[in-house]
Coordinates of C-alpha atoms and ligand atoms in Angstrom, one line a residue:
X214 CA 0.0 0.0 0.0
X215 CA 2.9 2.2 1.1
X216 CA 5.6 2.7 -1.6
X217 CA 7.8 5.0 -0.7
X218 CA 8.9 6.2 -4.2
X219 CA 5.0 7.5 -4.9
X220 CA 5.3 9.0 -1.7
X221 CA 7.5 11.6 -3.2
X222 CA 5.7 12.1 -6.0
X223 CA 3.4 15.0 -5.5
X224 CA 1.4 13.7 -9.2
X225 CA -1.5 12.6 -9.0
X226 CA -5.1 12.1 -10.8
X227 CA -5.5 14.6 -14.1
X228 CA -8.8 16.9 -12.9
X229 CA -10.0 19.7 -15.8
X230 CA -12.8 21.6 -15.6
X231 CA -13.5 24.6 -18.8
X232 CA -16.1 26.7 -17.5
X233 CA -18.2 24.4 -15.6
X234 CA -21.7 25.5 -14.7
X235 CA -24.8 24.1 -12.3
X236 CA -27.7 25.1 -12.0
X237 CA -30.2 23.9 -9.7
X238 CA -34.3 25.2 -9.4
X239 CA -32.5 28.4 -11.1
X240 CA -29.7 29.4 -8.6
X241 CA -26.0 28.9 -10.2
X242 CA -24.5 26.7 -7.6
X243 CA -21.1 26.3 -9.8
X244 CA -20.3 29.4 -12.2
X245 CA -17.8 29.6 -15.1
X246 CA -15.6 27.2 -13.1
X247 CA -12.5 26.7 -14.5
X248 CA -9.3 24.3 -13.1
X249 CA -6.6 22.3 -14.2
X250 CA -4.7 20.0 -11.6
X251 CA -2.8 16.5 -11.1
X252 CA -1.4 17.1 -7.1
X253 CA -2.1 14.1 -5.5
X254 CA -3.2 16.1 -2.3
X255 CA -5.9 18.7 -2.5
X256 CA -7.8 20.5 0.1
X257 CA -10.8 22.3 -1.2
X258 CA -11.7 25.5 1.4
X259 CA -14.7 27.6 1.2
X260 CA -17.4 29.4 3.0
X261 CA -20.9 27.3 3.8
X262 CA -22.6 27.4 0.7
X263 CA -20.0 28.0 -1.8
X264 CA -20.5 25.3 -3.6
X265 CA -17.8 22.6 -1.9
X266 CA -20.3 19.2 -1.6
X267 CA -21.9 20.3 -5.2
X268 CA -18.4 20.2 -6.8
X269 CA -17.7 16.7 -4.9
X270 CA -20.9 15.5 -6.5
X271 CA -20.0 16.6 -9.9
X272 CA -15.9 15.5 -9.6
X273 CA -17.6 11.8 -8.8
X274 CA -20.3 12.0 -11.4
X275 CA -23.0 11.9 -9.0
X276 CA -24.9 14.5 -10.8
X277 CA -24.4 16.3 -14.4
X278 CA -22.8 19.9 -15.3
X279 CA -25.3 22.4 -17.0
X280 CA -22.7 23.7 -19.3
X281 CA -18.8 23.1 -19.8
X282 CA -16.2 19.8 -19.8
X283 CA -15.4 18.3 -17.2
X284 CA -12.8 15.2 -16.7
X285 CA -10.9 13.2 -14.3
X286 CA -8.2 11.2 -15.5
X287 CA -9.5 12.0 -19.1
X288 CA -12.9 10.6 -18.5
X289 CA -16.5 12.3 -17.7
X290 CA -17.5 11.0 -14.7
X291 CA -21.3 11.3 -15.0
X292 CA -21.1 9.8 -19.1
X293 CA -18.7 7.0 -17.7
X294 CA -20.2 5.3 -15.0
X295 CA -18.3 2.4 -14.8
X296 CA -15.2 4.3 -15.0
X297 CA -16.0 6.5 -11.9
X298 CA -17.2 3.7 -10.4
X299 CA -13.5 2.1 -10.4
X300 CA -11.4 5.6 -10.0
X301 CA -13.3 7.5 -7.4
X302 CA -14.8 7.3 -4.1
X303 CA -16.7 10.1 -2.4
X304 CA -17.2 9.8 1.0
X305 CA -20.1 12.3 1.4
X306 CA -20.5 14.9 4.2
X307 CA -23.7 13.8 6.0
X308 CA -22.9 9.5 5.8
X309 CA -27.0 8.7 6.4
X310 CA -27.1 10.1 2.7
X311 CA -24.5 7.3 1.8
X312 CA -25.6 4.1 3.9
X313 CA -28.4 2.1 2.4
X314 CA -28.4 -1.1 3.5
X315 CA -29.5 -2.5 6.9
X316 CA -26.1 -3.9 8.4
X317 CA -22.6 -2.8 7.8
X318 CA -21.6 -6.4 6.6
X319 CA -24.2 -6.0 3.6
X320 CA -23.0 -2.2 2.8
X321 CA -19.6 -3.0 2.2
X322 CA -20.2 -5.7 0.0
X323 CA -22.4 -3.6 -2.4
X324 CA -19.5 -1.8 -3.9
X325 CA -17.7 -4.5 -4.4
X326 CA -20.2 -6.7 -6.3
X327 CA -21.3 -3.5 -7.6
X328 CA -17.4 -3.9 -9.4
X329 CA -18.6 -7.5 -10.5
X330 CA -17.0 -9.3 -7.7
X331 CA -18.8 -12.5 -6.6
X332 CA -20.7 -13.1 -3.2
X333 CA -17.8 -14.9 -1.5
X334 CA -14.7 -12.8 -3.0
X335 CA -16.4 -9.5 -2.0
X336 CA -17.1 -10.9 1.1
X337 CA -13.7 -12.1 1.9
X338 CA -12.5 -8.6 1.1
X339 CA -15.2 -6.9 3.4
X340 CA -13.6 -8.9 6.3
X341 CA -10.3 -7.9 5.6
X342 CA -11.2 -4.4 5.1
X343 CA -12.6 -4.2 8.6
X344 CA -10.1 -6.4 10.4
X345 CA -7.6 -3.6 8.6
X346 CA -9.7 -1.1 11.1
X347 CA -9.8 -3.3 14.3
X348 CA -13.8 -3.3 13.4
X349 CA -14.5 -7.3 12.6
X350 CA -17.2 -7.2 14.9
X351 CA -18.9 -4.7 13.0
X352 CA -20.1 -6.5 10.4
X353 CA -23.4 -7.9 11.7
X354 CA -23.8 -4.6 13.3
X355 CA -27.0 -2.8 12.2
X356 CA -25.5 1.0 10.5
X357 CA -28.3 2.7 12.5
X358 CA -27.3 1.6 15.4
X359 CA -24.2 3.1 14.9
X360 CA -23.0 6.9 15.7
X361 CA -22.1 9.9 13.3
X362 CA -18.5 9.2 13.6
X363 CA -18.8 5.1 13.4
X364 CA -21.0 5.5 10.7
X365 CA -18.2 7.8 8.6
X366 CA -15.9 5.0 9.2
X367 CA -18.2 2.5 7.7
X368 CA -18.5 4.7 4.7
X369 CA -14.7 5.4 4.3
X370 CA -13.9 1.5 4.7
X371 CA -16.6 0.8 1.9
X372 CA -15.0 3.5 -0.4
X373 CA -11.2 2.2 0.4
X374 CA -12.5 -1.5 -0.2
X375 CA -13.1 -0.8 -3.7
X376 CA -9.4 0.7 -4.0
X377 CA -10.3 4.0 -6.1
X378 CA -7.5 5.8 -7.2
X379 CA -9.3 9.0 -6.5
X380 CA -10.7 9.9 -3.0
X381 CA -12.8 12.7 -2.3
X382 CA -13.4 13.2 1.4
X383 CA -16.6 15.7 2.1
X384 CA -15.6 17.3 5.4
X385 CA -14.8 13.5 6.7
X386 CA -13.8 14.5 10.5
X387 CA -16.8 16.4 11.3
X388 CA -18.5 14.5 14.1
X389 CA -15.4 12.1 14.9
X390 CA -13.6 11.4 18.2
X391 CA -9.9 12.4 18.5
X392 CA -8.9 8.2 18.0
X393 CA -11.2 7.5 15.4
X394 CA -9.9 10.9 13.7
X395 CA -6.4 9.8 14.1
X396 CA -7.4 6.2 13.0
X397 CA -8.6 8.1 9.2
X398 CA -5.7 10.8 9.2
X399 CA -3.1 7.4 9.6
X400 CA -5.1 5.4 6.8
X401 CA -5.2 8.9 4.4
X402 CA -1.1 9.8 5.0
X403 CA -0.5 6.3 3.5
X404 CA -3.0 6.2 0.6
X405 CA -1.0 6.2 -2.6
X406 CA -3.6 7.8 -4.8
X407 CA -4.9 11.3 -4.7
X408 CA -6.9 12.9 -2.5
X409 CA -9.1 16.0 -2.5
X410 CA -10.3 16.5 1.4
X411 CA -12.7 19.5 1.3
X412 CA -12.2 20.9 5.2
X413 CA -12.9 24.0 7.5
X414 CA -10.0 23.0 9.5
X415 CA -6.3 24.5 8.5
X416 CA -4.6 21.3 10.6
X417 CA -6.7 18.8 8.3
X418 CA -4.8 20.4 5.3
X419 CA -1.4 20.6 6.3
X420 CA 1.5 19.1 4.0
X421 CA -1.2 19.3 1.2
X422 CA 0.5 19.9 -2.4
X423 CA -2.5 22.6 -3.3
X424 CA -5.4 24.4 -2.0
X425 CA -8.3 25.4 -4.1
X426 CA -10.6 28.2 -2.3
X427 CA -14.4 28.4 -3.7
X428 CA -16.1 31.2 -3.3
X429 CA -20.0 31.3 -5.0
X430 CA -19.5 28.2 -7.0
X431 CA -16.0 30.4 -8.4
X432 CA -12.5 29.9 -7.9
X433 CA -11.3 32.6 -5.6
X434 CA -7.5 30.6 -5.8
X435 CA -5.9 28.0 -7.0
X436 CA -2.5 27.2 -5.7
X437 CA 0.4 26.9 -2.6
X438 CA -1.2 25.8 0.0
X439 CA 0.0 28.0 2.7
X440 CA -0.3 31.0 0.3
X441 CA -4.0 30.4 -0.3
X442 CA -4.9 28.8 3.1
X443 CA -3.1 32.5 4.9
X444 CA -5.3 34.5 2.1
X445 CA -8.4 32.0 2.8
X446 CA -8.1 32.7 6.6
X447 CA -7.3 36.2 6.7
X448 CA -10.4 37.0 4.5
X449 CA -12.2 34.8 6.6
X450 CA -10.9 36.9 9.9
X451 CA -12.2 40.3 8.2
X452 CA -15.5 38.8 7.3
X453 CA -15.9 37.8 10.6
X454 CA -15.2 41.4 12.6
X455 CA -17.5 43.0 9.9
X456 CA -20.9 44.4 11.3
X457 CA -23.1 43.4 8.7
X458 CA -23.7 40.1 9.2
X459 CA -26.0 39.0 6.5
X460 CA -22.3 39.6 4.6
X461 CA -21.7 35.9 6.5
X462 CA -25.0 34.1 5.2
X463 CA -25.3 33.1 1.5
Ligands
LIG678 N1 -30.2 20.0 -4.4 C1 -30.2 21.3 -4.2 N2 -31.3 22.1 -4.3 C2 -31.2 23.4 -4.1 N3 -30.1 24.1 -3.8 C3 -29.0 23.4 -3.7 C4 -28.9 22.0 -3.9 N4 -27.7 21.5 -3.7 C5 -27.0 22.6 -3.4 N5 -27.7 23.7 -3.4 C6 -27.3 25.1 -3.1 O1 -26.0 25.3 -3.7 C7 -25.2 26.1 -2.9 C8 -23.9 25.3 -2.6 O2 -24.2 24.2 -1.7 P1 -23.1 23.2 -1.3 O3 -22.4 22.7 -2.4 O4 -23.7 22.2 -0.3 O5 -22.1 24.2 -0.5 P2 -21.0 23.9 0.6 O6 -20.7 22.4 0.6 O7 -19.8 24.7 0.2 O8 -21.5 24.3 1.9 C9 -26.0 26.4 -1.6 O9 -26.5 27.7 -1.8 C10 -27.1 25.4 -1.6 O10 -28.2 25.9 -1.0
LIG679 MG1 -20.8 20.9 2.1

């Protein structure tokens, strides 16, 4: 899982978007959106509303532009199903929008036979995926039974079972205890494939080869982390002192 020559290789996945827009019930959610990227580490930062879990949704071709290209490792996501099935794993922001079956046992396999592995394979990788975690009693475990946090886990382990070379993490510590948190943060320093993590927090992001800040479905910037993520914060700090707080809503 670990080689340590990718681990200096700050290349990863090819992401191009040319004037991507969404619309949704008549609002532009994504404007004129324009990137082009390969780091293999990404943070996306943004205000509440700016559009961060919409571009998620379109990067794993959950859901369609409007207008514009868009293509990860030189494929549409939404037009090539079976392709984004097998390069990239979301783990959404709010996990009962991901979980759909009754125990974590059965969610885990889905993916995998969803990938056209048979009953006993994708079951023998299940186990191994949650023994990997320390969580083999888990898998008779009913998901609703389960907390926030646990219930992340079980979504992360079912997007890391099918082995995507593309993971994009939707705010994934919200709602986790410090060991759980470190647990993820452990698992994510030794993925070899690229990772956008879309996060509020600065420590999330740290060592991460780029930062992409929205701003109203736009790119405000696109580049050093620490550069943008100082910019990002002290804009942030001004917003913040300013008096007129409908400036804060969107
Ligand atoms: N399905 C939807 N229906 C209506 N509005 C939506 C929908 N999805 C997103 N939006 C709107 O798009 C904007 C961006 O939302 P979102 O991508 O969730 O932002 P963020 O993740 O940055 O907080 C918000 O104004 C939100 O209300
Ligand atoms: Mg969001």
């Amino acid at each position: 899982m670990n080689n340590p020559a990718e681990e200096l290789t700050t290349i990863g996945c090819a992401i191009r978007l040319d004037q991507v827009c969404l619309e949704i019930e008549g609002k532009q959610v994504i404007h004129q959106l324009s990137l082009d990227t390969n780091v293999r580490r990404l943070g996306v930062i943004g205000r509440n509303g700016s559009g961060k879990s919409t571009l998620s949704r379109l990067l794993s071709g959950l859901i369609d532009t409007t207008s514009g290209q868009l293509e990860i490792a030189g494929f549409n996501p939404f037009k090539d199903r079976r392709a984004a099935l097998r390069e990239v794993g979301l783990l959404f922001q709010n996990p009962d929008h991901q979980i759909i079956f009754p125990t974590v046992l059965e969610e885990l396999t889905f993916g995998l036979r969803q990938l056209g592995q048979d009953k006993t394979e994708a079951k023998k990788n299940v186990l191994e995926m949650l023994s990997a975690f320390g969580k083999e009693h888990w898998q008779d475990v009913h998901c609703s039974t389960l907390s926030h946090g646990q219930k992340h886990l079980v979504c992360l382990m079912s997007i890391v079972a099918m082995k995507p070379n593309l993971i994009i993490l939707d705010e994934p510590f919200a709602g986790l205890d410090i060991p759980t948190k470190r647990q993820l943060q452990r698992y994510l320093d030794t993925f070899s494939g690229s990772l956008i993590h879309i996060s509020h927090d600065p420590d999330d992001l740290q060592n991460y080869d780029q930062l992409l800040w929205l701003e109203a479905g736009q790119v405000a910037a696109l580049g050093d982390s620490d550069e943008v993520m100082s910019r990002y914060l002290a804009a942030m700090h001004e917003l913040g002192e300013s008096d007129d707080i409908s400036d804060l809503s969107s």
